[in-house]
PDB file of C-alpha atoms in Angstrom:
ATOM      1  CA  UNK A   1      50.268 190.642  93.861  1.00  0.00           C
ATOM      2  CA  UNK A   2      46.683 189.857  94.826  1.00  0.00           C
ATOM      3  CA  UNK A   3      45.623 189.709  98.466  1.00  0.00           C
ATOM      4  CA  UNK A   4      44.854 185.979  98.266  1.00  0.00           C
ATOM      5  CA  UNK A   5      48.262 185.144  96.742  1.00  0.00           C
ATOM      6  CA  UNK A   6      50.013 187.377  99.262  1.00  0.00           C
ATOM      7  CA  UNK A   7      48.262 185.555 102.092  1.00  0.00           C
ATOM      8  CA  UNK A   8      49.273 182.166 100.702  1.00  0.00           C
ATOM      9  CA  UNK A   9      52.909 183.260 100.325  1.00  0.00           C
ATOM     10  CA  UNK A  10      52.969 184.574 103.877  1.00  0.00           C
ATOM     11  CA  UNK A  11      51.514 181.369 105.342  1.00  0.00           C
ATOM     12  CA  UNK A  12      53.986 179.163 103.474  1.00  0.00           C
ATOM     13  CA  UNK A  13      56.994 181.310 104.460  1.00  0.00           C
ATOM     14  CA  UNK A  14      55.967 181.351 108.124  1.00  0.00           C
ATOM     15  CA  UNK A  15      55.362 177.592 108.133  1.00  0.00           C
ATOM     16  CA  UNK A  16      58.755 176.899 106.557  1.00  0.00           C
ATOM     17  CA  UNK A  17      60.521 179.217 108.995  1.00  0.00           C
ATOM     18  CA  UNK A  18      58.904 177.537 111.993  1.00  0.00           C
ATOM     19  CA  UNK A  19      59.677 174.096 110.605  1.00  0.00           C
ATOM     20  CA  UNK A  20      63.352 174.940 110.064  1.00  0.00           C
ATOM     21  CA  UNK A  21      63.588 176.566 113.492  1.00  0.00           C
ATOM     22  CA  UNK A  22      62.357 173.405 115.207  1.00  0.00           C
ATOM     23  CA  UNK A  23      64.295 170.912 113.086  1.00  0.00           C
ATOM     24  CA  UNK A  24      67.695 172.466 112.419  1.00  0.00           C
ATOM     25  CA  UNK A  25      70.340 169.845 111.745  1.00  0.00           C
ATOM     26  CA  UNK A  26      74.083 170.398 111.645  1.00  0.00           C
ATOM     27  CA  UNK A  27      75.719 169.132 108.456  1.00  0.00           C
ATOM     28  CA  UNK A  28      79.382 168.545 107.685  1.00  0.00           C
ATOM     29  CA  UNK A  29      80.086 171.956 106.014  1.00  0.00           C
ATOM     30  CA  UNK A  30      78.882 173.655 109.216  1.00  0.00           C
ATOM     31  CA  UNK A  31      81.628 171.990 111.301  1.00  0.00           C
ATOM     32  CA  UNK A  32      84.834 173.729 110.258  1.00  0.00           C
ATOM     33  CA  UNK A  33      87.127 171.416 112.235  1.00  0.00           C
ATOM     34  CA  UNK A  34      86.130 168.465 110.037  1.00  0.00           C
ATOM     35  CA  UNK A  35      88.051 170.103 107.185  1.00  0.00           C
ATOM     36  CA  UNK A  36      91.292 169.210 108.975  1.00  0.00           C
ATOM     37  CA  UNK A  37      90.584 165.483 109.251  1.00  0.00           C
ATOM     38  CA  UNK A  38      92.963 163.173 107.335  1.00  0.00           C
ATOM     39  CA  UNK A  39      91.486 161.864 104.099  1.00  0.00           C
ATOM     40  CA  UNK A  40      91.405 158.301 105.437  1.00  0.00           C
ATOM     41  CA  UNK A  41      89.282 159.307 108.444  1.00  0.00           C
ATOM     42  CA  UNK A  42      86.986 161.400 106.260  1.00  0.00           C
ATOM     43  CA  UNK A  43      86.458 158.435 103.965  1.00  0.00           C
ATOM     44  CA  UNK A  44      85.557 156.211 106.903  1.00  0.00           C
ATOM     45  CA  UNK A  45      83.156 158.845 108.244  1.00  0.00           C
ATOM     46  CA  UNK A  46      81.463 159.310 104.874  1.00  0.00           C
ATOM     47  CA  UNK A  47      81.091 155.563 104.361  1.00  0.00           C
ATOM     48  CA  UNK A  48      79.458 155.152 107.772  1.00  0.00           C
ATOM     49  CA  UNK A  49      77.092 158.072 107.102  1.00  0.00           C
ATOM     50  CA  UNK A  50      76.063 157.289 103.535  1.00  0.00           C
ATOM     51  CA  UNK A  51      76.656 153.617 102.786  1.00  0.00           C
ATOM     52  CA  UNK A  52      73.640 152.268 104.746  1.00  0.00           C
ATOM     53  CA  UNK A  53      71.376 154.653 102.830  1.00  0.00           C
ATOM     54  CA  UNK A  54      72.662 154.282  99.300  1.00  0.00           C
ATOM     55  CA  UNK A  55      73.083 150.501  99.163  1.00  0.00           C
ATOM     56  CA  UNK A  56      69.291 150.198  99.257  1.00  0.00           C
ATOM     57  CA  UNK A  57      69.594 150.931  95.513  1.00  0.00           C
ATOM     58  CA  UNK A  58      70.336 147.647  93.660  1.00  0.00           C
ATOM     59  CA  UNK A  59      73.204 148.984  91.539  1.00  0.00           C
ATOM     60  CA  UNK A  60      74.939 150.766  94.408  1.00  0.00           C
ATOM     61  CA  UNK A  61      74.500 147.642  96.512  1.00  0.00           C
ATOM     62  CA  UNK A  62      76.262 145.669  93.767  1.00  0.00           C
ATOM     63  CA  UNK A  63      79.098 148.193  93.766  1.00  0.00           C
ATOM     64  CA  UNK A  64      79.420 147.707  97.511  1.00  0.00           C
ATOM     65  CA  UNK A  65      79.770 143.952  96.961  1.00  0.00           C
ATOM     66  CA  UNK A  66      82.047 143.874  93.923  1.00  0.00           C
ATOM     67  CA  UNK A  67      83.662 147.326  93.563  1.00  0.00           C
ATOM     68  CA  UNK A  68      84.027 148.572  97.109  1.00  0.00           C
ATOM     69  CA  UNK A  69      86.634 151.221  96.317  1.00  0.00           C
ATOM     70  CA  UNK A  70      84.309 152.870  93.813  1.00  0.00           C
ATOM     71  CA  UNK A  71      81.497 153.009  96.366  1.00  0.00           C
ATOM     72  CA  UNK A  72      83.899 154.488  98.946  1.00  0.00           C
ATOM     73  CA  UNK A  73      84.809 157.216  96.456  1.00  0.00           C
ATOM     74  CA  UNK A  74      81.127 157.898  95.794  1.00  0.00           C
ATOM     75  CA  UNK A  75      80.472 158.266  99.536  1.00  0.00           C
ATOM     76  CA  UNK A  76      83.451 160.565  99.933  1.00  0.00           C
ATOM     77  CA  UNK A  77      83.265 162.757  96.842  1.00  0.00           C
ATOM     78  CA  UNK A  78      79.712 162.685  95.474  1.00  0.00           C
ATOM     79  CA  UNK A  79      77.450 162.723  98.542  1.00  0.00           C
ATOM     80  CA  UNK A  80      76.052 165.570 100.632  1.00  0.00           C
ATOM     81  CA  UNK A  81      73.162 166.260 103.016  1.00  0.00           C
ATOM     82  CA  UNK A  82      70.142 168.546 102.873  1.00  0.00           C
ATOM     83  CA  UNK A  83      67.366 169.458 105.304  1.00  0.00           C
ATOM     84  CA  UNK A  84      63.885 170.074 103.917  1.00  0.00           C
ATOM     85  CA  UNK A  85      61.085 171.698 105.900  1.00  0.00           C
ATOM     86  CA  UNK A  86      57.361 170.992 105.895  1.00  0.00           C
ATOM     87  CA  UNK A  87      55.704 172.381 102.742  1.00  0.00           C
ATOM     88  CA  UNK A  88      59.128 173.229 101.324  1.00  0.00           C
ATOM     89  CA  UNK A  89      59.646 172.386  97.661  1.00  0.00           C
ATOM     90  CA  UNK A  90      62.605 170.195  96.716  1.00  0.00           C
ATOM     91  CA  UNK A  91      62.129 170.464  92.962  1.00  0.00           C
ATOM     92  CA  UNK A  92      59.500 171.455  90.412  1.00  0.00           C
ATOM     93  CA  UNK A  93      58.283 169.955  87.160  1.00  0.00           C
ATOM     94  CA  UNK A  94      60.294 171.009  84.113  1.00  0.00           C
ATOM     95  CA  UNK A  95      63.561 171.695  85.945  1.00  0.00           C
ATOM     96  CA  UNK A  96      66.631 169.748  84.880  1.00  0.00           C
ATOM     97  CA  UNK A  97      67.612 167.154  87.455  1.00  0.00           C
ATOM     98  CA  UNK A  98      71.140 167.116  88.866  1.00  0.00           C
ATOM     99  CA  UNK A  99      70.839 164.847  91.911  1.00  0.00           C
ATOM    100  CA  UNK A 100      69.573 161.532  93.151  1.00  0.00           C
ATOM    101  CA  UNK A 101      67.961 161.607  96.612  1.00  0.00           C
ATOM    102  CA  UNK A 102      67.756 159.180  99.536  1.00  0.00           C
ATOM    103  CA  UNK A 103      65.324 159.794 102.411  1.00  0.00           C
ATOM    104  CA  UNK A 104      67.079 159.499 105.794  1.00  0.00           C
ATOM    105  CA  UNK A 105      64.196 160.852 107.889  1.00  0.00           C
ATOM    106  CA  UNK A 106      60.810 162.488 107.456  1.00  0.00           C
ATOM    107  CA  UNK A 107      58.224 162.152 104.706  1.00  0.00           C
ATOM    108  CA  UNK A 108      57.735 163.817 101.322  1.00  0.00           C
ATOM    109  CA  UNK A 109      54.903 164.044  98.812  1.00  0.00           C
ATOM    110  CA  UNK A 110      55.403 163.591  95.078  1.00  0.00           C
ATOM    111  CA  UNK A 111      52.890 165.225  92.737  1.00  0.00           C
ATOM    112  CA  UNK A 112      53.182 163.860  89.221  1.00  0.00           C
ATOM    113  CA  UNK A 113      52.650 166.186  86.270  1.00  0.00           C
ATOM    114  CA  UNK A 114      53.238 169.831  85.352  1.00  0.00           C
ATOM    115  CA  UNK A 115      50.835 171.340  87.901  1.00  0.00           C
ATOM    116  CA  UNK A 116      48.782 170.054  90.850  1.00  0.00           C
ATOM    117  CA  UNK A 117      45.150 169.605  89.843  1.00  0.00           C
ATOM    118  CA  UNK A 118      42.194 167.325  90.351  1.00  0.00           C
ATOM    119  CA  UNK A 119      43.249 163.829  89.413  1.00  0.00           C
ATOM    120  CA  UNK A 120      46.960 164.481  89.951  1.00  0.00           C
ATOM    121  CA  UNK A 121      48.788 161.304  90.940  1.00  0.00           C
ATOM    122  CA  UNK A 122      50.224 161.633  94.444  1.00  0.00           C
ATOM    123  CA  UNK A 123      52.614 159.354  96.289  1.00  0.00           C
ATOM    124  CA  UNK A 124      54.183 159.610  99.723  1.00  0.00           C
ATOM    125  CA  UNK A 125      57.947 159.098  99.799  1.00  0.00           C
ATOM    126  CA  UNK A 126      59.146 157.574 103.058  1.00  0.00           C
ATOM    127  CA  UNK A 127      62.333 156.816 104.981  1.00  0.00           C
ATOM    128  CA  UNK A 128      64.467 154.360 103.024  1.00  0.00           C
ATOM    129  CA  UNK A 129      63.081 155.418  99.640  1.00  0.00           C
ATOM    130  CA  UNK A 130      65.163 156.912  96.852  1.00  0.00           C
ATOM    131  CA  UNK A 131      64.178 158.872  93.757  1.00  0.00           C
ATOM    132  CA  UNK A 132      65.612 160.554  90.646  1.00  0.00           C
ATOM    133  CA  UNK A 133      68.167 157.809  89.985  1.00  0.00           C
ATOM    134  CA  UNK A 134      67.630 158.581  86.291  1.00  0.00           C
ATOM    135  CA  UNK A 135      70.220 161.343  86.645  1.00  0.00           C
ATOM    136  CA  UNK A 136      72.935 158.690  87.084  1.00  0.00           C
ATOM    137  CA  UNK A 137      72.327 157.255  83.625  1.00  0.00           C
ATOM    138  CA  UNK A 138      70.931 159.985  81.387  1.00  0.00           C
ATOM    139  CA  UNK A 139      69.898 163.608  81.137  1.00  0.00           C
ATOM    140  CA  UNK A 140      66.648 163.986  83.061  1.00  0.00           C
ATOM    141  CA  UNK A 141      64.027 166.714  83.442  1.00  0.00           C
ATOM    142  CA  UNK A 142      61.735 166.510  86.471  1.00  0.00           C
ATOM    143  CA  UNK A 143      58.243 165.263  85.632  1.00  0.00           C
ATOM    144  CA  UNK A 144      56.572 166.420  88.828  1.00  0.00           C
ATOM    145  CA  UNK A 145      56.932 168.326  92.075  1.00  0.00           C
ATOM    146  CA  UNK A 146      58.427 167.054  95.344  1.00  0.00           C
ATOM    147  CA  UNK A 147      57.595 168.755  98.639  1.00  0.00           C
ATOM    148  CA  UNK A 148      58.183 167.972 102.298  1.00  0.00           C
ATOM    149  CA  UNK A 149      55.197 166.721 104.268  1.00  0.00           C
ATOM    150  CA  UNK A 150      57.251 167.001 107.460  1.00  0.00           C
ATOM    151  CA  UNK A 151      60.841 168.026 108.241  1.00  0.00           C
ATOM    152  CA  UNK A 152      63.150 165.741 106.264  1.00  0.00           C
ATOM    153  CA  UNK A 153      66.803 164.825 106.091  1.00  0.00           C
ATOM    154  CA  UNK A 154      68.047 163.805 102.650  1.00  0.00           C
ATOM    155  CA  UNK A 155      71.271 162.291 101.402  1.00  0.00           C
ATOM    156  CA  UNK A 156      72.096 163.632  97.943  1.00  0.00           C
ATOM    157  CA  UNK A 157      74.137 161.945  95.224  1.00  0.00           C
ATOM    158  CA  UNK A 158      75.451 164.420  92.658  1.00  0.00           C
ATOM    159  CA  UNK A 159      75.015 163.058  89.151  1.00  0.00           C
ATOM    160  CA  UNK A 160      78.045 164.717  87.537  1.00  0.00           C
ATOM    161  CA  UNK A 161      80.362 163.664  90.390  1.00  0.00           C
ATOM    162  CA  UNK A 162      79.053 160.096  90.113  1.00  0.00           C
ATOM    163  CA  UNK A 163      79.899 160.074  86.408  1.00  0.00           C
ATOM    164  CA  UNK A 164      83.454 161.311  87.003  1.00  0.00           C
ATOM    165  CA  UNK A 165      84.057 158.613  89.625  1.00  0.00           C
ATOM    166  CA  UNK A 166      82.725 155.665  87.624  1.00  0.00           C
ATOM    167  CA  UNK A 167      84.688 156.787  84.558  1.00  0.00           C
ATOM    168  CA  UNK A 168      87.923 156.281  86.488  1.00  0.00           C
ATOM    169  CA  UNK A 169      87.532 152.492  86.356  1.00  0.00           C
ATOM    170  CA  UNK A 170      87.024 150.865  82.994  1.00  0.00           C
ATOM    171  CA  UNK A 171      85.010 147.879  84.183  1.00  0.00           C
ATOM    172  CA  UNK A 172      82.677 150.012  86.292  1.00  0.00           C
ATOM    173  CA  UNK A 173      82.213 152.494  83.449  1.00  0.00           C
ATOM    174  CA  UNK A 174      81.333 149.687  81.029  1.00  0.00           C
ATOM    175  CA  UNK A 175      78.758 148.360  83.498  1.00  0.00           C
ATOM    176  CA  UNK A 176      77.206 151.809  83.825  1.00  0.00           C
ATOM    177  CA  UNK A 177      76.979 152.144  80.041  1.00  0.00           C
ATOM    178  CA  UNK A 178      75.214 148.788  79.761  1.00  0.00           C
ATOM    179  CA  UNK A 179      72.917 149.678  82.643  1.00  0.00           C
ATOM    180  CA  UNK A 180      72.066 153.028  81.032  1.00  0.00           C
ATOM    181  CA  UNK A 181      70.950 151.247  77.851  1.00  0.00           C
ATOM    182  CA  UNK A 182      68.754 148.828  79.802  1.00  0.00           C
ATOM    183  CA  UNK A 183      67.419 151.608  82.015  1.00  0.00           C
ATOM    184  CA  UNK A 184      66.458 153.730  79.004  1.00  0.00           C
ATOM    185  CA  UNK A 185      64.574 150.758  77.549  1.00  0.00           C
ATOM    186  CA  UNK A 186      62.741 150.310  80.878  1.00  0.00           C
ATOM    187  CA  UNK A 187      61.820 154.014  80.932  1.00  0.00           C
ATOM    188  CA  UNK A 188      60.467 153.774  77.385  1.00  0.00           C
ATOM    189  CA  UNK A 189      58.314 150.838  78.486  1.00  0.00           C
ATOM    190  CA  UNK A 190      57.062 152.870  81.453  1.00  0.00           C
ATOM    191  CA  UNK A 191      56.227 155.787  79.150  1.00  0.00           C
ATOM    192  CA  UNK A 192      54.142 153.490  76.966  1.00  0.00           C
ATOM    193  CA  UNK A 193      52.303 152.395  80.118  1.00  0.00           C
ATOM    194  CA  UNK A 194      51.823 156.011  81.209  1.00  0.00           C
ATOM    195  CA  UNK A 195      53.797 155.706  84.444  1.00  0.00           C
ATOM    196  CA  UNK A 196      57.123 157.439  83.792  1.00  0.00           C
ATOM    197  CA  UNK A 197      58.020 159.798  86.658  1.00  0.00           C
ATOM    198  CA  UNK A 198      60.798 160.951  88.991  1.00  0.00           C
ATOM    199  CA  UNK A 199      60.353 157.947  91.282  1.00  0.00           C
ATOM    200  CA  UNK A 200      62.104 155.755  88.721  1.00  0.00           C
ATOM    201  CA  UNK A 201      61.776 152.112  87.807  1.00  0.00           C
ATOM    202  CA  UNK A 202      60.463 149.539  90.229  1.00  0.00           C
ATOM    203  CA  UNK A 203      62.950 147.704  92.441  1.00  0.00           C
ATOM    204  CA  UNK A 204      62.046 144.481  90.641  1.00  0.00           C
ATOM    205  CA  UNK A 205      63.010 145.958  87.251  1.00  0.00           C
ATOM    206  CA  UNK A 206      66.232 147.375  88.683  1.00  0.00           C
ATOM    207  CA  UNK A 207      67.149 144.034  90.238  1.00  0.00           C
ATOM    208  CA  UNK A 208      66.706 142.358  86.856  1.00  0.00           C
ATOM    209  CA  UNK A 209      68.769 145.011  85.066  1.00  0.00           C
ATOM    210  CA  UNK A 210      71.575 144.871  87.625  1.00  0.00           C
ATOM    211  CA  UNK A 211      71.729 141.065  87.468  1.00  0.00           C
ATOM    212  CA  UNK A 212      72.316 141.338  83.700  1.00  0.00           C
ATOM    213  CA  UNK A 213      74.995 144.040  83.695  1.00  0.00           C
ATOM    214  CA  UNK A 214      77.026 143.801  86.913  1.00  0.00           C
ATOM    215  CA  UNK A 215      80.390 142.089  86.594  1.00  0.00           C
ATOM    216  CA  UNK A 216      82.389 141.143  89.706  1.00  0.00           C
ATOM    217  CA  UNK A 217      85.910 142.552  89.668  1.00  0.00           C
ATOM    218  CA  UNK A 218      89.157 140.806  90.439  1.00  0.00           C
ATOM    219  CA  UNK A 219      90.608 141.178  93.922  1.00  0.00           C
ATOM    220  CA  UNK A 220      93.188 143.694  92.665  1.00  0.00           C
ATOM    221  CA  UNK A 221      90.406 146.063  91.568  1.00  0.00           C
ATOM    222  CA  UNK A 222      88.401 146.079  94.816  1.00  0.00           C
TER     223      UNK A 222
END
């Protein structure tokens, strides 16, 4: 390893260590006593932690309105938390995506493309933003790099767990299938316009898609 690369590695490692030391957060798996909570209390806790974050996404907001039980199951069985330090990488271009992310605190930087270079498109990702929702609808490979600009707290929705939950209810599964078709068409349009990345479709496009595919359920299915 060259001296210059060694120096860069050392500076990044030291910066990440200091960032984690100053911004250590306790997450649910670190509190062993929470394992003994009744399922009903755990569900209520998970809903209060995750619901305000995830309903910023139009489809998940529609689930909250029309299929509340499904959203409760998503909060309880598909969500987790992750801390990310300054200059720490969340994912890299070319890696298969497995999760959707919601920013609870901090700030990240998205670098579009296979490698940072002059002319690389950059975008700050702020509190309240989400990204990588593609993983909910289709197989997705990251098209850029995401790193922390400052210590961050993220809520993470596991794509495979989401799929298992929505498949349990026929109406919800049918909606997801219709949404996946519309979403894929929107991605193809974005690719033609040269703006297809991990940040996903615009909120306006998602609102339009959701309005076309979401079906309210009967009271017995809530």
